[in-house]
Amino acid sequence: MYGGQEDWIDAVCQLGTFIDGRGTLPAATGKGMCRAKSGMDYISIGQYDSDYKMRNDLVLTRENYYASAIESDGTVMVLAVRGAPVELQPLTQFGFTINSVQKLR
């Protein structure tokens, strides 16, 4: 994983739209949200102390795609979007992987 939170948020969020402490990820230890640079969707941002907790939280949301990576201290960072995965594509340059959210059956 490369860069820091400001780099990641700047890569996918419209300037002036980030709101700290908000979002659709209820179990995140830290969270925020912003409008995607395309202006077509919102991105939920969260931090977790485990990958399982992150995936469990995402299943309960309306998000369809997420980009995740593990920080050097073990914190799992996730940015999720309801619309197209292209909104998260800039994060791959920092070492994030993009996945589909597994939904409840």
PDB file of N, CA and C in Angstrom:
ATOM      1  N   MET A   1       0.855  -1.162   0.000  1.00  0.00           N
ATOM      2  CA  MET A   1       0.000   0.000   0.000  1.00  0.00           C
ATOM      3  C   MET A   1       0.906   1.230   0.000  1.00  0.00           C
ATOM      4  N   TYR A   2       0.565   2.173  -0.842  1.00  0.00           N
ATOM      5  CA  TYR A   2       1.366   3.383  -0.995  1.00  0.00           C
ATOM      6  C   TYR A   2       0.524   4.604  -0.650  1.00  0.00           C
ATOM      7  N   GLY A   3       1.205   5.696  -0.326  1.00  0.00           N
ATOM      8  CA  GLY A   3       0.505   6.941  -0.034  1.00  0.00           C
ATOM      9  C   GLY A   3      -0.157   6.902   1.329  1.00  0.00           C
ATOM     10  N   GLY A   4      -1.031   7.864   1.551  1.00  0.00           N
ATOM     11  CA  GLY A   4      -1.751   7.965   2.811  1.00  0.00           C
ATOM     12  C   GLY A   4      -3.205   8.302   2.555  1.00  0.00           C
ATOM     13  N   GLN A   5      -3.972   8.401   3.625  1.00  0.00           N
ATOM     14  CA  GLN A   5      -5.406   8.627   3.494  1.00  0.00           C
ATOM     15  C   GLN A   5      -5.749   9.848   2.654  1.00  0.00           C
ATOM     16  N   GLU A   6      -5.009  10.922   2.806  1.00  0.00           N
ATOM     17  CA  GLU A   6      -5.297  12.117   2.003  1.00  0.00           C
ATOM     18  C   GLU A   6      -5.095  11.845   0.515  1.00  0.00           C
ATOM     19  N   ASP A   7      -4.057  11.071   0.177  1.00  0.00           N
ATOM     20  CA  ASP A   7      -3.807  10.718  -1.228  1.00  0.00           C
ATOM     21  C   ASP A   7      -4.954   9.881  -1.784  1.00  0.00           C
ATOM     22  N   TRP A   8      -5.400   8.900  -1.008  1.00  0.00           N
ATOM     23  CA  TRP A   8      -6.453   7.994  -1.463  1.00  0.00           C
ATOM     24  C   TRP A   8      -7.771   8.737  -1.653  1.00  0.00           C
ATOM     25  N   ILE A   9      -8.105   9.562  -0.670  1.00  0.00           N
ATOM     26  CA  ILE A   9      -9.354  10.325  -0.758  1.00  0.00           C
ATOM     27  C   ILE A   9      -9.292  11.301  -1.926  1.00  0.00           C
ATOM     28  N   ASP A  10      -8.153  11.958  -2.092  1.00  0.00           N
ATOM     29  CA  ASP A  10      -7.991  12.913  -3.195  1.00  0.00           C
ATOM     30  C   ASP A  10      -8.100  12.223  -4.559  1.00  0.00           C
ATOM     31  N   ALA A  11      -7.681  10.972  -4.636  1.00  0.00           N
ATOM     32  CA  ALA A  11      -7.705  10.246  -5.914  1.00  0.00           C
ATOM     33  C   ALA A  11      -9.117   9.956  -6.409  1.00  0.00           C
ATOM     34  N   VAL A  12     -10.080   9.832  -5.493  1.00  0.00           N
ATOM     35  CA  VAL A  12     -11.428   9.420  -5.912  1.00  0.00           C
ATOM     36  C   VAL A  12     -12.546  10.396  -5.549  1.00  0.00           C
ATOM     37  N   CYS A  13     -12.269  11.377  -4.687  1.00  0.00           N
ATOM     38  CA  CYS A  13     -13.317  12.280  -4.196  1.00  0.00           C
ATOM     39  C   CYS A  13     -13.228  13.671  -4.809  1.00  0.00           C
ATOM     40  N   GLN A  14     -14.383  14.253  -5.084  1.00  0.00           N
ATOM     41  CA  GLN A  14     -14.427  15.657  -5.499  1.00  0.00           C
ATOM     42  C   GLN A  14     -13.997  16.509  -4.312  1.00  0.00           C
ATOM     43  N   LEU A  15     -13.150  17.475  -4.562  1.00  0.00           N
ATOM     44  CA  LEU A  15     -12.699  18.387  -3.522  1.00  0.00           C
ATOM     45  C   LEU A  15     -13.897  19.120  -2.928  1.00  0.00           C
ATOM     46  N   GLY A  16     -13.936  19.202  -1.611  1.00  0.00           N
ATOM     47  CA  GLY A  16     -15.011  19.911  -0.926  1.00  0.00           C
ATOM     48  C   GLY A  16     -16.222  19.068  -0.585  1.00  0.00           C
ATOM     49  N   THR A  17     -16.179  17.759  -0.906  1.00  0.00           N
ATOM     50  CA  THR A  17     -17.348  16.915  -0.633  1.00  0.00           C
ATOM     51  C   THR A  17     -17.122  15.896   0.475  1.00  0.00           C
ATOM     52  N   PHE A  18     -15.905  15.792   1.003  1.00  0.00           N
ATOM     53  CA  PHE A  18     -15.612  14.809   2.051  1.00  0.00           C
ATOM     54  C   PHE A  18     -16.270  15.226   3.362  1.00  0.00           C
ATOM     55  N   ILE A  19     -16.964  14.273   3.994  1.00  0.00           N
ATOM     56  CA  ILE A  19     -17.580  14.503   5.304  1.00  0.00           C
ATOM     57  C   ILE A  19     -17.032  13.444   6.254  1.00  0.00           C
ATOM     58  N   ASP A  20     -16.294  13.868   7.268  1.00  0.00           N
ATOM     59  CA  ASP A  20     -15.703  12.959   8.241  1.00  0.00           C
ATOM     60  C   ASP A  20     -16.779  12.457   9.204  1.00  0.00           C
ATOM     61  N   GLY A  21     -16.708  11.166   9.537  1.00  0.00           N
ATOM     62  CA  GLY A  21     -17.632  10.594  10.510  1.00  0.00           C
ATOM     63  C   GLY A  21     -18.979  10.173   9.959  1.00  0.00           C
ATOM     64  N   ARG A  22     -19.184  10.279   8.661  1.00  0.00           N
ATOM     65  CA  ARG A  22     -20.463   9.894   8.041  1.00  0.00           C
ATOM     66  C   ARG A  22     -20.222   8.727   7.091  1.00  0.00           C
ATOM     67  N   GLY A  23     -21.290   8.134   6.618  1.00  0.00           N
ATOM     68  CA  GLY A  23     -21.170   7.056   5.650  1.00  0.00           C
ATOM     69  C   GLY A  23     -22.083   5.899   5.973  1.00  0.00           C
ATOM     70  N   THR A  24     -22.010   4.871   5.153  1.00  0.00           N
ATOM     71  CA  THR A  24     -22.918   3.730   5.266  1.00  0.00           C
ATOM     72  C   THR A  24     -22.259   2.507   5.890  1.00  0.00           C
ATOM     73  N   LEU A  25     -21.143   2.685   6.560  1.00  0.00           N
ATOM     74  CA  LEU A  25     -20.401   1.560   7.126  1.00  0.00           C
ATOM     75  C   LEU A  25     -20.479   1.623   8.654  1.00  0.00           C
ATOM     76  N   PRO A  26     -21.546   1.079   9.242  1.00  0.00           N
ATOM     77  CA  PRO A  26     -21.813   1.278  10.664  1.00  0.00           C
ATOM     78  C   PRO A  26     -20.779   0.714  11.624  1.00  0.00           C
ATOM     79  N   ALA A  27     -20.099  -0.368  11.281  1.00  0.00           N
ATOM     80  CA  ALA A  27     -19.148  -0.978  12.205  1.00  0.00           C
ATOM     81  C   ALA A  27     -17.711  -0.486  12.021  1.00  0.00           C
ATOM     82  N   ALA A  28     -17.496   0.450  11.115  1.00  0.00           N
ATOM     83  CA  ALA A  28     -16.142   0.976  10.885  1.00  0.00           C
ATOM     84  C   ALA A  28     -15.663   1.738  12.117  1.00  0.00           C
ATOM     85  N   THR A  29     -14.380   1.587  12.438  1.00  0.00           N
ATOM     86  CA  THR A  29     -13.813   2.314  13.576  1.00  0.00           C
ATOM     87  C   THR A  29     -13.554   3.772  13.230  1.00  0.00           C
ATOM     88  N   GLY A  30     -13.407   4.051  11.957  1.00  0.00           N
ATOM     89  CA  GLY A  30     -13.295   5.409  11.435  1.00  0.00           C
ATOM     90  C   GLY A  30     -14.029   5.431  10.116  1.00  0.00           C
ATOM     91  N   LYS A  31     -14.755   6.505   9.820  1.00  0.00           N
ATOM     92  CA  LYS A  31     -15.506   6.517   8.565  1.00  0.00           C
ATOM     93  C   LYS A  31     -15.709   7.915   8.034  1.00  0.00           C
ATOM     94  N   GLY A  32     -16.083   7.957   6.770  1.00  0.00           N
ATOM     95  CA  GLY A  32     -16.369   9.207   6.089  1.00  0.00           C
ATOM     96  C   GLY A  32     -17.076   8.902   4.788  1.00  0.00           C
ATOM     97  N   MET A  33     -17.402   9.943   4.054  1.00  0.00           N
ATOM     98  CA  MET A  33     -18.013   9.760   2.738  1.00  0.00           C
ATOM     99  C   MET A  33     -17.707  10.970   1.884  1.00  0.00           C
ATOM    100  N   CYS A  34     -17.845  10.811   0.580  1.00  0.00           N
ATOM    101  CA  CYS A  34     -17.613  11.908  -0.350  1.00  0.00           C
ATOM    102  C   CYS A  34     -18.351  11.623  -1.645  1.00  0.00           C
ATOM    103  N   ARG A  35     -18.398  12.620  -2.500  1.00  0.00           N
ATOM    104  CA  ARG A  35     -18.950  12.430  -3.845  1.00  0.00           C
ATOM    105  C   ARG A  35     -17.785  12.030  -4.754  1.00  0.00           C
ATOM    106  N   ALA A  36     -18.021  11.011  -5.572  1.00  0.00           N
ATOM    107  CA  ALA A  36     -17.000  10.543  -6.513  1.00  0.00           C
ATOM    108  C   ALA A  36     -16.637  11.653  -7.489  1.00  0.00           C
ATOM    109  N   LYS A  37     -15.429  11.614  -8.006  1.00  0.00           N
ATOM    110  CA  LYS A  37     -14.973  12.649  -8.940  1.00  0.00           C
ATOM    111  C   LYS A  37     -15.876  12.780 -10.156  1.00  0.00           C
ATOM    112  N   SER A  38     -16.506  11.686 -10.569  1.00  0.00           N
ATOM    113  CA  SER A  38     -17.421  11.749 -11.713  1.00  0.00           C
ATOM    114  C   SER A  38     -18.688  12.517 -11.364  1.00  0.00           C
ATOM    115  N   GLY A  39     -18.957  12.639 -10.066  1.00  0.00           N
ATOM    116  CA  GLY A  39     -20.169  13.316  -9.616  1.00  0.00           C
ATOM    117  C   GLY A  39     -21.400  12.450  -9.683  1.00  0.00           C
ATOM    118  N   MET A  40     -21.240  11.206 -10.099  1.00  0.00           N
ATOM    119  CA  MET A  40     -22.382  10.320 -10.303  1.00  0.00           C
ATOM    120  C   MET A  40     -22.722   9.457  -9.091  1.00  0.00           C
ATOM    121  N   ASP A  41     -21.859   9.385  -8.099  1.00  0.00           N
ATOM    122  CA  ASP A  41     -22.070   8.460  -6.991  1.00  0.00           C
ATOM    123  C   ASP A  41     -21.389   8.974  -5.733  1.00  0.00           C
ATOM    124  N   TYR A  42     -21.748   8.373  -4.610  1.00  0.00           N
ATOM    125  CA  TYR A  42     -21.082   8.655  -3.340  1.00  0.00           C
ATOM    126  C   TYR A  42     -20.177   7.494  -2.990  1.00  0.00           C
ATOM    127  N   ILE A  43     -19.088   7.803  -2.321  1.00  0.00           N
ATOM    128  CA  ILE A  43     -18.133   6.793  -1.882  1.00  0.00           C
ATOM    129  C   ILE A  43     -18.140   6.770  -0.365  1.00  0.00           C
ATOM    130  N   SER A  44     -18.333   5.581   0.204  1.00  0.00           N
ATOM    131  CA  SER A  44     -18.242   5.395   1.650  1.00  0.00           C
ATOM    132  C   SER A  44     -16.823   4.953   1.972  1.00  0.00           C
ATOM    133  N   ILE A  45     -16.270   5.499   3.035  1.00  0.00           N
ATOM    134  CA  ILE A  45     -14.883   5.248   3.416  1.00  0.00           C
ATOM    135  C   ILE A  45     -14.877   4.724   4.845  1.00  0.00           C
ATOM    136  N   GLY A  46     -14.116   3.650   5.100  1.00  0.00           N
ATOM    137  CA  GLY A  46     -14.078   3.105   6.447  1.00  0.00           C
ATOM    138  C   GLY A  46     -12.762   2.447   6.790  1.00  0.00           C
ATOM    139  N   GLN A  47     -12.519   2.353   8.092  1.00  0.00           N
ATOM    140  CA  GLN A  47     -11.354   1.656   8.625  1.00  0.00           C
ATOM    141  C   GLN A  47     -11.858   0.554   9.550  1.00  0.00           C
ATOM    142  N   TYR A  48     -11.185  -0.593   9.510  1.00  0.00           N
ATOM    143  CA  TYR A  48     -11.581  -1.747  10.321  1.00  0.00           C
ATOM    144  C   TYR A  48     -10.354  -2.385  10.946  1.00  0.00           C
ATOM    145  N   ASP A  49     -10.594  -3.113  12.049  1.00  0.00           N
ATOM    146  CA  ASP A  49      -9.483  -3.832  12.665  1.00  0.00           C
ATOM    147  C   ASP A  49      -9.392  -5.278  12.161  1.00  0.00           C
ATOM    148  N   SER A  50     -10.282  -5.662  11.242  1.00  0.00           N
ATOM    149  CA  SER A  50     -10.154  -6.979  10.609  1.00  0.00           C
ATOM    150  C   SER A  50     -10.856  -6.990   9.256  1.00  0.00           C
ATOM    151  N   ASP A  51     -10.352  -7.834   8.372  1.00  0.00           N
ATOM    152  CA  ASP A  51     -10.944  -7.986   7.046  1.00  0.00           C
ATOM    153  C   ASP A  51     -12.348  -8.579   7.151  1.00  0.00           C
ATOM    154  N   TYR A  52     -12.536  -9.524   8.074  1.00  0.00           N
ATOM    155  CA  TYR A  52     -13.849 -10.142   8.247  1.00  0.00           C
ATOM    156  C   TYR A  52     -14.895  -9.100   8.637  1.00  0.00           C
ATOM    157  N   LYS A  53     -14.581  -8.240   9.588  1.00  0.00           N
ATOM    158  CA  LYS A  53     -15.530  -7.206  10.019  1.00  0.00           C
ATOM    159  C   LYS A  53     -15.872  -6.270   8.868  1.00  0.00           C
ATOM    160  N   MET A  54     -14.896  -5.961   8.040  1.00  0.00           N
ATOM    161  CA  MET A  54     -15.136  -5.101   6.881  1.00  0.00           C
ATOM    162  C   MET A  54     -16.099  -5.777   5.908  1.00  0.00           C
ATOM    163  N   ARG A  55     -15.831  -7.031   5.556  1.00  0.00           N
ATOM    164  CA  ARG A  55     -16.695  -7.745   4.615  1.00  0.00           C
ATOM    165  C   ARG A  55     -18.095  -7.947   5.188  1.00  0.00           C
ATOM    166  N   ASN A  56     -18.192  -8.221   6.485  1.00  0.00           N
ATOM    167  CA  ASN A  56     -19.485  -8.384   7.142  1.00  0.00           C
ATOM    168  C   ASN A  56     -20.297  -7.096   7.068  1.00  0.00           C
ATOM    169  N   ASP A  57     -19.654  -5.972   7.275  1.00  0.00           N
ATOM    170  CA  ASP A  57     -20.318  -4.666   7.206  1.00  0.00           C
ATOM    171  C   ASP A  57     -20.806  -4.376   5.784  1.00  0.00           C
ATOM    172  N   LEU A  58     -19.965  -4.658   4.794  1.00  0.00           N
ATOM    173  CA  LEU A  58     -20.318  -4.372   3.401  1.00  0.00           C
ATOM    174  C   LEU A  58     -21.537  -5.163   2.933  1.00  0.00           C
ATOM    175  N   VAL A  59     -21.675  -6.401   3.396  1.00  0.00           N
ATOM    176  CA  VAL A  59     -22.825  -7.225   3.015  1.00  0.00           C
ATOM    177  C   VAL A  59     -24.134  -6.544   3.410  1.00  0.00           C
ATOM    178  N   LEU A  60     -24.107  -5.790   4.496  1.00  0.00           N
ATOM    179  CA  LEU A  60     -25.317  -5.161   5.022  1.00  0.00           C
ATOM    180  C   LEU A  60     -25.626  -3.810   4.390  1.00  0.00           C
ATOM    181  N   THR A  61     -24.772  -3.348   3.486  1.00  0.00           N
ATOM    182  CA  THR A  61     -24.976  -2.046   2.839  1.00  0.00           C
ATOM    183  C   THR A  61     -25.561  -2.227   1.445  1.00  0.00           C
ATOM    184  N   ARG A  62     -25.798  -1.117   0.784  1.00  0.00           N
ATOM    185  CA  ARG A  62     -26.266  -1.153  -0.605  1.00  0.00           C
ATOM    186  C   ARG A  62     -25.106  -0.985  -1.589  1.00  0.00           C
ATOM    187  N   GLU A  63     -23.879  -0.953  -1.072  1.00  0.00           N
ATOM    188  CA  GLU A  63     -22.704  -0.796  -1.927  1.00  0.00           C
ATOM    189  C   GLU A  63     -22.493  -2.072  -2.747  1.00  0.00           C
ATOM    190  N   ASN A  64     -21.986  -1.920  -3.964  1.00  0.00           N
ATOM    191  CA  ASN A  64     -21.767  -3.069  -4.848  1.00  0.00           C
ATOM    192  C   ASN A  64     -20.300  -3.398  -5.098  1.00  0.00           C
ATOM    193  N   TYR A  65     -19.414  -2.407  -4.942  1.00  0.00           N
ATOM    194  CA  TYR A  65     -17.985  -2.604  -5.184  1.00  0.00           C
ATOM    195  C   TYR A  65     -17.192  -1.925  -4.085  1.00  0.00           C
ATOM    196  N   TYR A  66     -16.005  -2.474  -3.815  1.00  0.00           N
ATOM    197  CA  TYR A  66     -15.137  -1.846  -2.824  1.00  0.00           C
ATOM    198  C   TYR A  66     -13.674  -2.028  -3.203  1.00  0.00           C
ATOM    199  N   ALA A  67     -12.871  -1.081  -2.762  1.00  0.00           N
ATOM    200  CA  ALA A  67     -11.420  -1.160  -2.884  1.00  0.00           C
ATOM    201  C   ALA A  67     -10.880  -1.267  -1.465  1.00  0.00           C
ATOM    202  N   SER A  68      -9.986  -2.202  -1.234  1.00  0.00           N
ATOM    203  CA  SER A  68      -9.452  -2.369   0.114  1.00  0.00           C
ATOM    204  C   SER A  68      -7.950  -2.609   0.077  1.00  0.00           C
ATOM    205  N   ALA A  69      -7.329  -2.282   1.195  1.00  0.00           N
ATOM    206  CA  ALA A  69      -5.898  -2.514   1.389  1.00  0.00           C
ATOM    207  C   ALA A  69      -5.636  -2.511   2.887  1.00  0.00           C
ATOM    208  N   ILE A  70      -4.521  -3.103   3.282  1.00  0.00           N
ATOM    209  CA  ILE A  70      -4.161  -3.168   4.697  1.00  0.00           C
ATOM    210  C   ILE A  70      -2.995  -2.228   4.951  1.00  0.00           C
ATOM    211  N   GLU A  71      -3.203  -1.312   5.912  1.00  0.00           N
ATOM    212  CA  GLU A  71      -2.157  -0.354   6.276  1.00  0.00           C
ATOM    213  C   GLU A  71      -1.069  -1.064   7.079  1.00  0.00           C
ATOM    214  N   SER A  72       0.085  -0.418   7.249  1.00  0.00           N
ATOM    215  CA  SER A  72       1.226  -1.034   7.927  1.00  0.00           C
ATOM    216  C   SER A  72       0.918  -1.428   9.371  1.00  0.00           C
ATOM    217  N   ASP A  73      -0.040  -0.757  10.011  1.00  0.00           N
ATOM    218  CA  ASP A  73      -0.403  -1.093  11.393  1.00  0.00           C
ATOM    219  C   ASP A  73      -1.484  -2.172  11.472  1.00  0.00           C
ATOM    220  N   GLY A  74      -1.879  -2.736  10.319  1.00  0.00           N
ATOM    221  CA  GLY A  74      -2.889  -3.786  10.284  1.00  0.00           C
ATOM    222  C   GLY A  74      -4.308  -3.297  10.066  1.00  0.00           C
ATOM    223  N   THR A  75      -4.503  -1.986  10.031  1.00  0.00           N
ATOM    224  CA  THR A  75      -5.831  -1.426   9.794  1.00  0.00           C
ATOM    225  C   THR A  75      -6.263  -1.711   8.362  1.00  0.00           C
ATOM    226  N   VAL A  76      -7.479  -2.198   8.198  1.00  0.00           N
ATOM    227  CA  VAL A  76      -8.038  -2.449   6.873  1.00  0.00           C
ATOM    228  C   VAL A  76      -8.763  -1.185   6.431  1.00  0.00           C
ATOM    229  N   MET A  77      -8.350  -0.639   5.306  1.00  0.00           N
ATOM    230  CA  MET A  77      -8.947   0.570   4.739  1.00  0.00           C
ATOM    231  C   MET A  77      -9.840   0.152   3.587  1.00  0.00           C
ATOM    232  N   VAL A  78     -11.064   0.688   3.543  1.00  0.00           N
ATOM    233  CA  VAL A  78     -11.995   0.338   2.473  1.00  0.00           C
ATOM    234  C   VAL A  78     -12.697   1.583   1.958  1.00  0.00           C
ATOM    235  N   LEU A  79     -12.880   1.638   0.655  1.00  0.00           N
ATOM    236  CA  LEU A  79     -13.683   2.669  -0.002  1.00  0.00           C
ATOM    237  C   LEU A  79     -14.684   1.921  -0.861  1.00  0.00           C
ATOM    238  N   ALA A  80     -15.966   2.200  -0.676  1.00  0.00           N
ATOM    239  CA  ALA A  80     -17.018   1.427  -1.335  1.00  0.00           C
ATOM    240  C   ALA A  80     -17.974   2.337  -2.091  1.00  0.00           C
ATOM    241  N   VAL A  81     -18.541   1.782  -3.167  1.00  0.00           N
ATOM    242  CA  VAL A  81     -19.419   2.559  -4.036  1.00  0.00           C
ATOM    243  C   VAL A  81     -20.585   1.687  -4.496  1.00  0.00           C
ATOM    244  N   ARG A  82     -21.733   2.300  -4.669  1.00  0.00           N
ATOM    245  CA  ARG A  82     -22.918   1.584  -5.144  1.00  0.00           C
ATOM    246  C   ARG A  82     -22.885   1.408  -6.655  1.00  0.00           C
ATOM    247  N   GLY A  83     -22.355   2.382  -7.355  1.00  0.00           N
ATOM    248  CA  GLY A  83     -22.374   2.384  -8.825  1.00  0.00           C
ATOM    249  C   GLY A  83     -21.296   1.534  -9.452  1.00  0.00           C
ATOM    250  N   ALA A  84     -20.529   2.120 -10.342  1.00  0.00           N
ATOM    251  CA  ALA A  84     -19.538   1.393 -11.131  1.00  0.00           C
ATOM    252  C   ALA A  84     -18.179   1.321 -10.435  1.00  0.00           C
ATOM    253  N   PRO A  85     -17.461   0.203 -10.616  1.00  0.00           N
ATOM    254  CA  PRO A  85     -16.141   0.072 -10.006  1.00  0.00           C
ATOM    255  C   PRO A  85     -15.122   1.062 -10.560  1.00  0.00           C
ATOM    256  N   VAL A  86     -15.394   1.651 -11.720  1.00  0.00           N
ATOM    257  CA  VAL A  86     -14.472   2.621 -12.312  1.00  0.00           C
ATOM    258  C   VAL A  86     -14.248   3.805 -11.367  1.00  0.00           C
ATOM    259  N   GLU A  87     -15.221   4.100 -10.508  1.00  0.00           N
ATOM    260  CA  GLU A  87     -15.076   5.194  -9.536  1.00  0.00           C
ATOM    261  C   GLU A  87     -13.902   4.945  -8.590  1.00  0.00           C
ATOM    262  N   LEU A  88     -13.571   3.673  -8.357  1.00  0.00           N
ATOM    263  CA  LEU A  88     -12.512   3.298  -7.420  1.00  0.00           C
ATOM    264  C   LEU A  88     -11.185   2.984  -8.108  1.00  0.00           C
ATOM    265  N   GLN A  89     -11.178   2.907  -9.417  1.00  0.00           N
ATOM    266  CA  GLN A  89      -9.998   2.494 -10.187  1.00  0.00           C
ATOM    267  C   GLN A  89      -8.721   3.275  -9.842  1.00  0.00           C
ATOM    268  N   PRO A  90      -8.771   4.599  -9.600  1.00  0.00           N
ATOM    269  CA  PRO A  90      -7.535   5.316  -9.271  1.00  0.00           C
ATOM    270  C   PRO A  90      -6.811   4.774  -8.036  1.00  0.00           C
ATOM    271  N   LEU A  91      -7.505   4.046  -7.181  1.00  0.00           N
ATOM    272  CA  LEU A  91      -6.888   3.520  -5.963  1.00  0.00           C
ATOM    273  C   LEU A  91      -5.931   2.365  -6.239  1.00  0.00           C
ATOM    274  N   THR A  92      -6.044   1.736  -7.397  1.00  0.00           N
ATOM    275  CA  THR A  92      -5.148   0.618  -7.705  1.00  0.00           C
ATOM    276  C   THR A  92      -3.691   1.069  -7.781  1.00  0.00           C
ATOM    277  N   GLN A  93      -3.450   2.339  -8.124  1.00  0.00           N
ATOM    278  CA  GLN A  93      -2.068   2.845  -8.174  1.00  0.00           C
ATOM    279  C   GLN A  93      -1.425   2.884  -6.790  1.00  0.00           C
ATOM    280  N   PHE A  94      -2.240   2.813  -5.726  1.00  0.00           N
ATOM    281  CA  PHE A  94      -1.741   2.826  -4.353  1.00  0.00           C
ATOM    282  C   PHE A  94      -1.696   1.424  -3.741  1.00  0.00           C
ATOM    283  N   GLY A  95      -2.032   0.407  -4.527  1.00  0.00           N
ATOM    284  CA  GLY A  95      -1.988  -0.964  -4.035  1.00  0.00           C
ATOM    285  C   GLY A  95      -3.325  -1.525  -3.575  1.00  0.00           C
ATOM    286  N   PHE A  96      -4.407  -0.795  -3.781  1.00  0.00           N
ATOM    287  CA  PHE A  96      -5.735  -1.296  -3.432  1.00  0.00           C
ATOM    288  C   PHE A  96      -6.187  -2.321  -4.465  1.00  0.00           C
ATOM    289  N   THR A  97      -7.004  -3.266  -4.037  1.00  0.00           N
ATOM    290  CA  THR A  97      -7.654  -4.193  -4.956  1.00  0.00           C
ATOM    291  C   THR A  97      -9.145  -3.886  -4.967  1.00  0.00           C
ATOM    292  N   ILE A  98      -9.778  -4.052  -6.119  1.00  0.00           N
ATOM    293  CA  ILE A  98     -11.206  -3.771  -6.264  1.00  0.00           C
ATOM    294  C   ILE A  98     -11.955  -5.098  -6.355  1.00  0.00           C
ATOM    295  N   ASN A  99     -13.025  -5.201  -5.579  1.00  0.00           N
ATOM    296  CA  ASN A  99     -13.823  -6.423  -5.517  1.00  0.00           C
ATOM    297  C   ASN A  99     -15.308  -6.103  -5.542  1.00  0.00           C
ATOM    298  N   SER A 100     -16.107  -7.109  -5.872  1.00  0.00           N
ATOM    299  CA  SER A 100     -17.562  -7.004  -5.763  1.00  0.00           C
ATOM    300  C   SER A 100     -17.959  -7.337  -4.333  1.00  0.00           C
ATOM    301  N   VAL A 101     -18.973  -6.665  -3.833  1.00  0.00           N
ATOM    302  CA  VAL A 101     -19.488  -6.966  -2.501  1.00  0.00           C
ATOM    303  C   VAL A 101     -20.313  -8.247  -2.593  1.00  0.00           C
ATOM    304  N   GLN A 102     -20.000  -9.202  -1.730  1.00  0.00           N
ATOM    305  CA  GLN A 102     -20.781 -10.436  -1.664  1.00  0.00           C
ATOM    306  C   GLN A 102     -22.067 -10.129  -0.910  1.00  0.00           C
ATOM    307  N   LYS A 103     -23.204 -10.373  -1.519  1.00  0.00           N
ATOM    308  CA  LYS A 103     -24.500 -10.043  -0.920  1.00  0.00           C
ATOM    309  C   LYS A 103     -25.131 -11.260  -0.253  1.00  0.00           C
ATOM    310  N   LEU A 104     -26.018 -11.010   0.703  1.00  0.00           N
ATOM    311  CA  LEU A 104     -26.771 -12.079   1.350  1.00  0.00           C
ATOM    312  C   LEU A 104     -27.650 -12.769   0.318  1.00  0.00           C
ATOM    313  N   ARG A 105     -27.839 -14.030   0.467  1.00  0.00           N
ATOM    314  CA  ARG A 105     -28.677 -14.777  -0.486  1.00  0.00           C
ATOM    315  C   ARG A 105     -30.059 -14.930   0.050  1.00  0.00           C
TER     316      ARG A 105
END
